[in-house]
Amino acid sequence: MQTLIYISYLTFLISRPMALRGAVTRLLSNSKKCAAVTVSRAQGTAAAASRDVEEIKIPAKAPKVSFNWRDALELEGQLTEEEIMIRDSFRDYCQEKLMPRILMANRNEHFHREIVSEMGELGVLGPTIKGYGCAGTSYVAYGLIAREVERVDSGYRSVMSVQSSLVMHPINAYGTDAQKEKYLPRLASGEILGCFGLTEPNHGSDPSGMETKAKYNPSSGTFSISGAKTWITNSPVADIAVVWAKCEDGRVRGFILERGMKGFATPKIEGKFSLRASATGMILMDEVEVPQENLLPNVSGLAGPFGCLNNARYGIAWGALGAAEFCFHAARQYTLDRIQFGVPLARNQLMQKKMADMLTEITIGLQSCLALGRLIDEKKAAPEMISMLKRNSCGKSLDIARQARDMLGGNGIADEYHIIRHVMNLEAVNTYEGTHDIHALILGRAITGLQSFTVGK
Amino acid sequence: MSGRVLVGVKRVIDYAVKIRVKPDNSSVVTDGVKHSMNPFCEIAVEEAVKLKEKKLIKEVVAVSCGPQQAQETIRTALAMGADRGIHVEVTGKDYETLGPLQVSKIMAALAKKEDAQLVILGKQAIDDDCNQTGQMTAALLDWPQGTFASEVSFDGDKIKVVREIDGGLETIKIKTPAVVTADLRLNTPRYATLPNIMKAKKKKIANVKPADLGVDLTSRLEVVRVDEPPQRQAGVKVETVDDLVGKLKEAGTV
C-alpha cells in the first residue's frame, strides 16, 4: 500500500519544481527506512499538492557510512559468498604457511617444490577448469587467489600462474581428451609440475620469429624438435613442458614434452635478482623425439600461446595489486610506528600524499579487475581489455612498491621488511607476459587501427 | 547406532580483532567487526570430519544458534566437510542474552530429534570463555561427557577420550551416545579446499526456531556492566634488594 502512495506521489511531484525532486528521490531511496509520510490524498490541484508537500515529514537520515581504507570502494560487497570463502580460506593458508618460508627462500634462492603439492591439495591450481579434479570456479575467484598468493611473493604466484594458465589451460583448451585425462588431474593435484616454452633468447616480444623447429618424421610418426627457450618459470624442476615450435608449414604449434625424453635439458639461470623464490631456467632441445599424440591438435598459429598468455595476464593483473597492497599496508604501519623529530613519520605531508596515491591506484585497479573478471565469466572480454589491466596493475604496483621502499628509508633495503623483495620481483612482473610498452602497442593498435610493432607498414 | 554426529559451531568476533567496549558500557562493539568461527569449534568440526573420513561415523551435522549471519559459520563448516547444517534462528534481545544454558537446551533437543550418536563441541568460546555448554548438554541429556579432549578414538561401542587436565593427561572410556568437547591439541583444522567450498553451496541448511524445539530462551543472568581491563600501570624501579623486599611487604604480597 505504501509503495502505491509513493508511486502516485512521484507521478505528480515530478511535474513540480526541481526542489521537490530531491525530496522524492530521498523518499524513494529511503522507502524502507522512511518515517511516517502523511498523504492526505493521492491526487489534487496544484495548490492542494503544495500543501500536501509541506506536510511531508523529513525522512530519517541514512546511517553514516564510514570510510574503510582497507577496502575503499567496498569490493567485499561485490563478491559472492563463495568467492569470499575461497579468498578467506586461501588467504589463511598463504599467511600461515607461505609467509614464514619466503624470507629464506628468497634470500637463498630456494624453490619450495612442496608448495605446488600444498596448493594442489587446496584445489587452487587450474581453478577455472571444469572437471579433471579441478574446482571449476569463477575467474573472479582465480583473480582473488592470485592476489592472495602474490601478497606473499610474486615468485610463488608465477609458479601458480604457469601451472594453471600456461600448462593446464592449453591442455584443456587445445588438447585431446586422452591428453586431458593423462595430465590434468596430476597437474591439478600438484603431483607433476609443468612449464611453458615460448620465449627464446632472440625472440621475446616477437614470438612469431621463433627459431625452434618441429620436423615431422612420417616413418616413426614423431616430431623432432630442436631449439632453445629461455626465461622459463619452473623449467629446471618441471616434469612436463608445453613447448611452442614452428612446423614445416610455417605454423606455430604446441607440443607436450616430458622430462626423460632424450635431448631435453633444462639448465637453471643463475644470477637472477627477481623472483628468486621460483626456479627459472632454459629449455634446450636437441632433436627431441616427440610422439604425435603429444601434439596439441586443436590450435595452430600464435593464437595458441596468446590464448594462454591472456589467461595468465588476467591473473597477474589481480596479483600485482596484491603485492602493492602488502607494500602499502607495510609502509603505513612502519610510518605510524617510526618516530622522527618527535612525531610518527605518518604525520608528514609527503608520507600522506604517497599513501593517498597508493590507496587510490590500488582501489581503482581492483575495481577494474573485478569488472574484467565478471566480463570474462560472461564470455564478453576482449584480449585488449586484459592487456590494458595487466599493464596498469604492473606499472602502478611497481611504482607503489618503490615508493613504499623509499618510505622505509634504510630499513627499506633489508629483506626482513619484505618490501625490497616486492620491488625486485615487480621488475620482472612488469616485464614478463608482455612488457609495459608492448601492451601499450597492443592498445595503440586497437585505438588507431595502425600497428607499430614492426618497422614496415 | 545412527552414526550421526552433531557439531556445534559459534560465530564469534575474530581472534585478531582489537575488542572495544561500547560507550554505554553495556557490551562490546560488534557492528562492522570481523567475525569468524570460534577456533575450538573449528577443531570440533575437524574431528567430526576426520571420524567420517575414517568411516567411524556416517553423517556430520553442523549446528549454529544466532541471527542470519550464523549461516556463514555453518557454511564454513560445510566447506570443511560437514554434510548438512541446522540454523537455529535467535535474534534481537534473545540473541543478546543467549548463553550456555539456552544453547545446551537447544543442543540437547536437537541431539534427541536427530538421534545423534555423538555431540562434539569446542571446549569454550573465545568471547565469553564460559566452558559450560558441553557439560550442560551432557547433563540435560544424561549422557556421559569427555571434556578437554586431546585425543578421541572409538573402542568397540565405547569412546576413548584422553583429557587434558591440570595434572597431565587423563584417559577415560565412555559409552555412546556421549558429549565430547574439543581442546586445542585435538587436531589442526584443515583449510577449506576450493572444491569443498563449491560443494558447500549445494549442501542444505535447515532453518529451525527454538520454539519448535520446545526451548525457552529466558536468561537467568543479567549483564550489569562491561568494562575494559584496567590500564597497565608503569612499574617502579628500585635500587637494592632490600628496597624490593620493603615494597613487596608494603603491597602485602610478602
Coordinates of N, CA and C in Angstrom, one line a residue, chain A residues 165-277:
Chain A
S165 N 47.5 -21.4 -15.8 CA 47.1 -20.7 -17.1 C 48.0 -21.1 -18.3
L166 N 49.3 -21.5 -18.0 CA 50.2 -21.7 -19.1 C 50.4 -23.2 -19.4
V167 N 50.0 -24.1 -18.5 CA 50.2 -25.5 -18.7 C 48.8 -26.2 -18.7
M168 N 48.0 -26.0 -17.7 CA 46.7 -26.7 -17.6 C 45.8 -26.2 -18.7
H169 N 45.8 -24.8 -18.8 CA 44.8 -24.2 -19.7 C 45.1 -24.7 -21.2
P170 N 46.3 -24.6 -21.7 CA 46.5 -25.1 -23.1 C 46.1 -26.5 -23.3
I171 N 46.4 -27.4 -22.3 CA 46.0 -28.8 -22.5 C 44.5 -28.9 -22.5
N172 N 43.8 -28.1 -21.6 CA 42.4 -28.2 -21.5 C 41.7 -27.6 -22.8
A173 N 42.3 -26.5 -23.3 CA 41.6 -25.8 -24.4 C 42.0 -26.3 -25.7
Y174 N 43.2 -26.9 -25.9 CA 43.7 -27.3 -27.2 C 44.0 -28.7 -27.3
G175 N 43.9 -29.5 -26.2 CA 44.4 -30.9 -26.2 C 43.3 -31.9 -26.5
T176 N 43.7 -33.1 -26.7 CA 42.8 -34.2 -26.9 C 42.3 -34.7 -25.6
D177 N 41.1 -35.5 -25.6 CA 40.6 -36.0 -24.3 C 41.6 -36.9 -23.6
A178 N 42.4 -37.6 -24.5 CA 43.4 -38.5 -23.9 C 44.5 -37.7 -23.1
Q179 N 44.9 -36.6 -23.7 CA 45.9 -35.8 -23.1 C 45.3 -35.2 -21.8
K180 N 44.1 -34.7 -21.9 CA 43.5 -34.1 -20.7 C 43.4 -35.1 -19.5
E181 N 43.0 -36.4 -19.9 CA 42.9 -37.4 -18.8 C 44.3 -37.7 -18.3
K182 N 45.3 -37.7 -19.2 CA 46.6 -38.1 -18.7 C 47.3 -37.1 -17.8
Y183 N 47.1 -35.8 -18.2 CA 47.9 -34.8 -17.5 C 47.1 -34.0 -16.5
L184 N 45.9 -33.6 -16.8 CA 45.2 -32.6 -16.0 C 45.0 -33.0 -14.5
P185 N 44.6 -34.2 -14.2 CA 44.4 -34.5 -12.8 C 45.7 -34.4 -12.0
R186 N 46.8 -34.9 -12.6 CA 48.1 -34.8 -11.9 C 48.6 -33.4 -11.8
L187 N 48.3 -32.6 -12.8 CA 48.7 -31.2 -12.7 C 47.9 -30.5 -11.6
A188 N 46.6 -30.8 -11.6 CA 45.7 -30.2 -10.6 C 46.1 -30.5 -9.2
S189 N 46.6 -31.7 -8.9 CA 47.0 -32.1 -7.6 C 48.4 -31.6 -7.2
G190 N 49.1 -31.2 -8.2 CA 50.5 -30.8 -7.9 C 51.4 -31.9 -8.0
E191 N 50.9 -33.1 -8.3 CA 51.8 -34.3 -8.4 C 52.9 -34.0 -9.4
I192 N 52.5 -33.5 -10.6 CA 53.5 -33.1 -11.6 C 53.5 -31.6 -11.8
L193 N 54.7 -31.0 -12.2 CA 54.8 -29.6 -12.4 C 55.1 -29.3 -13.8
G194 N 54.5 -28.3 -14.4 CA 54.7 -28.0 -15.8 C 55.4 -26.7 -16.0
C195 N 55.8 -26.4 -17.3 CA 56.4 -25.1 -17.7 C 55.9 -24.8 -19.1
F196 N 56.1 -23.6 -19.5 CA 55.6 -23.1 -20.8 C 56.7 -22.5 -21.6
G197 N 57.0 -23.2 -22.7 CA 58.2 -22.7 -23.5 C 57.8 -22.0 -24.8
L198 N 57.8 -20.6 -24.7 CA 57.5 -19.8 -25.9 C 58.7 -18.9 -26.1
T199 N 59.2 -18.1 -25.1 CA 60.2 -17.1 -25.3 C 61.6 -17.8 -25.6
E200 N 62.3 -17.1 -26.6 CA 63.6 -17.6 -26.9 C 64.6 -16.5 -26.7
P201 N 65.9 -16.9 -26.6 CA 67.0 -15.9 -26.4 C 66.9 -14.7 -27.4
N202 N 66.5 -15.0 -28.6 CA 66.5 -13.9 -29.6 C 65.1 -13.5 -30.0
H203 N 64.1 -14.1 -29.3 CA 62.7 -13.7 -29.6 C 61.9 -13.6 -28.4
G204 N 61.8 -12.4 -27.8 CA 61.0 -12.2 -26.6 C 59.7 -11.6 -26.9
S205 N 59.7 -10.3 -27.2 CA 58.4 -9.6 -27.6 C 57.9 -10.1 -28.9
D206 N 58.7 -10.6 -29.8 CA 58.2 -11.1 -31.1 C 58.3 -12.6 -31.2
P207 N 57.3 -13.3 -30.6 CA 57.4 -14.8 -30.7 C 57.2 -15.3 -32.1
S208 N 56.7 -14.5 -33.0 CA 56.4 -15.0 -34.4 C 57.7 -15.4 -35.1
G209 N 58.8 -14.7 -34.6 CA 60.1 -15.0 -35.3 C 60.8 -16.2 -34.7
M210 N 60.1 -17.0 -33.9 CA 60.8 -18.1 -33.2 C 61.6 -19.0 -34.1
E211 N 62.7 -19.5 -33.5 CA 63.6 -20.4 -34.3 C 63.5 -21.8 -33.9
T212 N 62.8 -22.2 -32.9 CA 62.6 -23.6 -32.5 C 61.8 -24.3 -33.6
K213 N 62.3 -25.4 -34.1 CA 61.6 -26.0 -35.3 C 61.1 -27.4 -34.9
A214 N 60.0 -27.8 -35.4 CA 59.5 -29.2 -35.2 C 59.4 -29.8 -36.6
K215 N 60.1 -30.9 -36.8 CA 60.1 -31.6 -38.1 C 59.4 -32.9 -37.9
Y216 N 58.5 -33.2 -38.8 CA 57.7 -34.4 -38.7 C 58.4 -35.6 -39.4
N217 N 58.5 -36.7 -38.7 CA 59.1 -37.9 -39.4 C 58.0 -38.9 -39.6
P218 N 57.6 -39.0 -40.9 CA 56.4 -39.9 -41.2 C 56.7 -41.4 -40.8
S219 N 58.0 -41.8 -41.0 CA 58.3 -43.2 -40.7 C 58.1 -43.6 -39.3
S220 N 58.5 -42.7 -38.3 CA 58.3 -43.0 -36.9 C 57.0 -42.4 -36.3
G221 N 56.4 -41.5 -37.1 CA 55.2 -40.8 -36.6 C 55.5 -39.9 -35.4
T222 N 56.7 -39.4 -35.4 CA 57.1 -38.5 -34.3 C 57.6 -37.1 -34.9
F223 N 57.6 -36.2 -34.0 CA 58.2 -34.9 -34.4 C 59.5 -34.7 -33.8
S224 N 60.5 -34.2 -34.5 CA 61.8 -33.9 -34.0 C 61.9 -32.4 -33.7
I225 N 62.1 -32.1 -32.4 CA 62.1 -30.6 -32.1 C 63.5 -30.2 -31.6
S226 N 63.9 -29.1 -32.2 CA 65.2 -28.5 -31.8 C 65.1 -27.0 -31.6
G227 N 65.8 -26.6 -30.6 CA 65.8 -25.1 -30.3 C 66.0 -24.8 -28.9
A228 N 66.0 -23.6 -28.5 CA 66.2 -23.2 -27.2 C 65.2 -22.2 -26.7
K229 N 64.7 -22.4 -25.5 CA 63.7 -21.4 -24.9 C 64.4 -20.9 -23.6
T230 N 64.1 -19.7 -23.3 CA 64.8 -19.1 -22.1 C 63.8 -18.3 -21.2
W231 N 64.1 -18.0 -20.0 CA 63.3 -17.4 -19.0 C 62.0 -18.2 -18.7
I232 N 62.2 -19.5 -18.6 CA 61.1 -20.4 -18.4 C 60.9 -20.7 -16.9
T233 N 59.8 -20.1 -16.4 CA 59.5 -20.4 -14.9 C 59.2 -21.9 -14.8
N234 N 59.8 -22.5 -13.7 CA 59.6 -23.9 -13.3 C 60.5 -24.9 -14.1
S235 N 61.1 -24.4 -15.3 CA 61.7 -25.4 -16.1 C 62.8 -26.3 -15.4
P236 N 63.7 -25.8 -14.6 CA 64.7 -26.7 -14.0 C 64.1 -27.9 -13.3
V237 N 62.9 -27.8 -12.7 CA 62.3 -28.9 -11.9 C 61.0 -29.4 -12.5
A238 N 60.7 -28.9 -13.7 CA 59.4 -29.3 -14.3 C 59.4 -30.8 -14.8
D239 N 58.2 -31.4 -14.7 CA 58.1 -32.8 -15.2 C 57.6 -32.8 -16.7
I240 N 56.8 -31.7 -17.0 CA 56.4 -31.6 -18.5 C 56.6 -30.2 -18.9
A241 N 56.7 -30.0 -20.2 CA 56.9 -28.7 -20.8 C 55.9 -28.6 -22.0
V242 N 55.1 -27.5 -22.0 CA 54.3 -27.2 -23.2 C 55.2 -26.3 -24.1
V243 N 55.7 -26.8 -25.1 CA 56.7 -26.1 -26.0 C 56.0 -25.7 -27.3
W244 N 56.2 -24.4 -27.7 CA 55.7 -23.9 -29.0 C 56.8 -23.9 -30.0
A245 N 56.6 -24.6 -31.1 CA 57.6 -24.7 -32.1 C 57.0 -24.4 -33.5
K246 N 57.9 -24.0 -34.4 CA 57.4 -23.7 -35.8 C 57.5 -25.0 -36.6
C247 N 56.4 -25.4 -37.2 CA 56.4 -26.6 -38.0 C 56.8 -26.3 -39.4
E248 N 56.9 -27.3 -40.3 CA 57.4 -27.1 -41.6 C 56.5 -26.3 -42.4
D249 N 55.2 -26.2 -42.1 CA 54.3 -25.3 -42.9 C 54.3 -23.9 -42.4
G250 N 55.3 -23.6 -41.5 CA 55.4 -22.2 -41.0 C 54.5 -21.9 -39.9
R251 N 53.6 -22.8 -39.5 CA 52.6 -22.5 -38.4 C 53.2 -22.9 -37.1
V252 N 53.0 -22.2 -36.0 CA 53.4 -22.5 -34.7 C 52.4 -23.5 -34.0
R253 N 52.9 -24.5 -33.5 CA 52.1 -25.5 -32.8 C 52.6 -25.8 -31.4
G254 N 51.8 -26.3 -30.5 CA 52.2 -26.7 -29.2 C 52.4 -28.2 -29.0
F255 N 53.5 -28.5 -28.3 CA 53.8 -29.9 -28.0 C 54.1 -30.1 -26.5
I256 N 53.7 -31.3 -26.1 CA 53.9 -31.6 -24.7 C 55.2 -32.5 -24.6
L257 N 56.2 -31.9 -24.0 CA 57.5 -32.7 -23.8 C 57.6 -33.2 -22.4
E258 N 58.2 -34.3 -22.2 CA 58.3 -34.9 -20.9 C 59.8 -35.0 -20.5
R259 N 60.0 -34.8 -19.2 CA 61.4 -35.0 -18.7 C 61.7 -36.4 -18.9
G260 N 63.0 -36.7 -19.3 CA 63.4 -38.0 -19.6 C 63.5 -38.2 -21.1
M261 N 62.9 -37.4 -21.9 CA 63.0 -37.5 -23.4 C 64.4 -37.2 -23.7
K262 N 65.0 -37.9 -24.6 CA 66.4 -37.7 -25.0 C 66.6 -36.4 -25.7
G263 N 67.6 -35.6 -25.3 CA 67.9 -34.3 -25.9 C 67.2 -33.2 -25.2
F264 N 66.5 -33.5 -24.1 CA 65.7 -32.4 -23.4 C 66.5 -32.0 -22.2
A265 N 66.9 -30.8 -22.1 CA 67.7 -30.3 -20.9 C 67.1 -29.0 -20.4
T266 N 67.2 -28.8 -19.1 CA 66.6 -27.6 -18.5 C 67.6 -26.9 -17.5
P267 N 68.7 -26.3 -18.0 CA 69.6 -25.7 -17.1 C 69.0 -24.5 -16.4
K268 N 69.5 -24.2 -15.1 CA 68.9 -23.1 -14.3 C 69.6 -21.8 -14.7
I269 N 68.9 -20.7 -14.7 CA 69.5 -19.4 -15.0 C 70.0 -18.9 -13.7
E270 N 71.4 -18.6 -13.6 CA 72.0 -18.1 -12.4 C 72.0 -16.6 -12.4
G271 N 72.2 -16.1 -11.2 CA 72.4 -14.6 -11.1 C 71.2 -13.8 -11.2
K272 N 70.0 -14.5 -10.9 CA 68.8 -13.8 -11.1 C 68.4 -13.0 -9.8
F273 N 68.1 -11.7 -10.0 CA 67.7 -10.8 -8.9 C 66.3 -10.4 -8.9
S274 N 65.4 -11.4 -9.3 CA 64.0 -11.2 -9.3 C 63.4 -12.5 -9.2
L275 N 62.2 -12.7 -8.5 CA 61.5 -13.9 -8.4 C 62.5 -15.0 -8.0
R276 N 63.3 -14.7 -7.0 CA 64.3 -15.7 -6.6 C 63.7 -16.9 -5.9
A277 N 62.4 -16.8 -5.4 CA 61.8 -18.0 -4.7 C 61.2 -19.0 -5.7

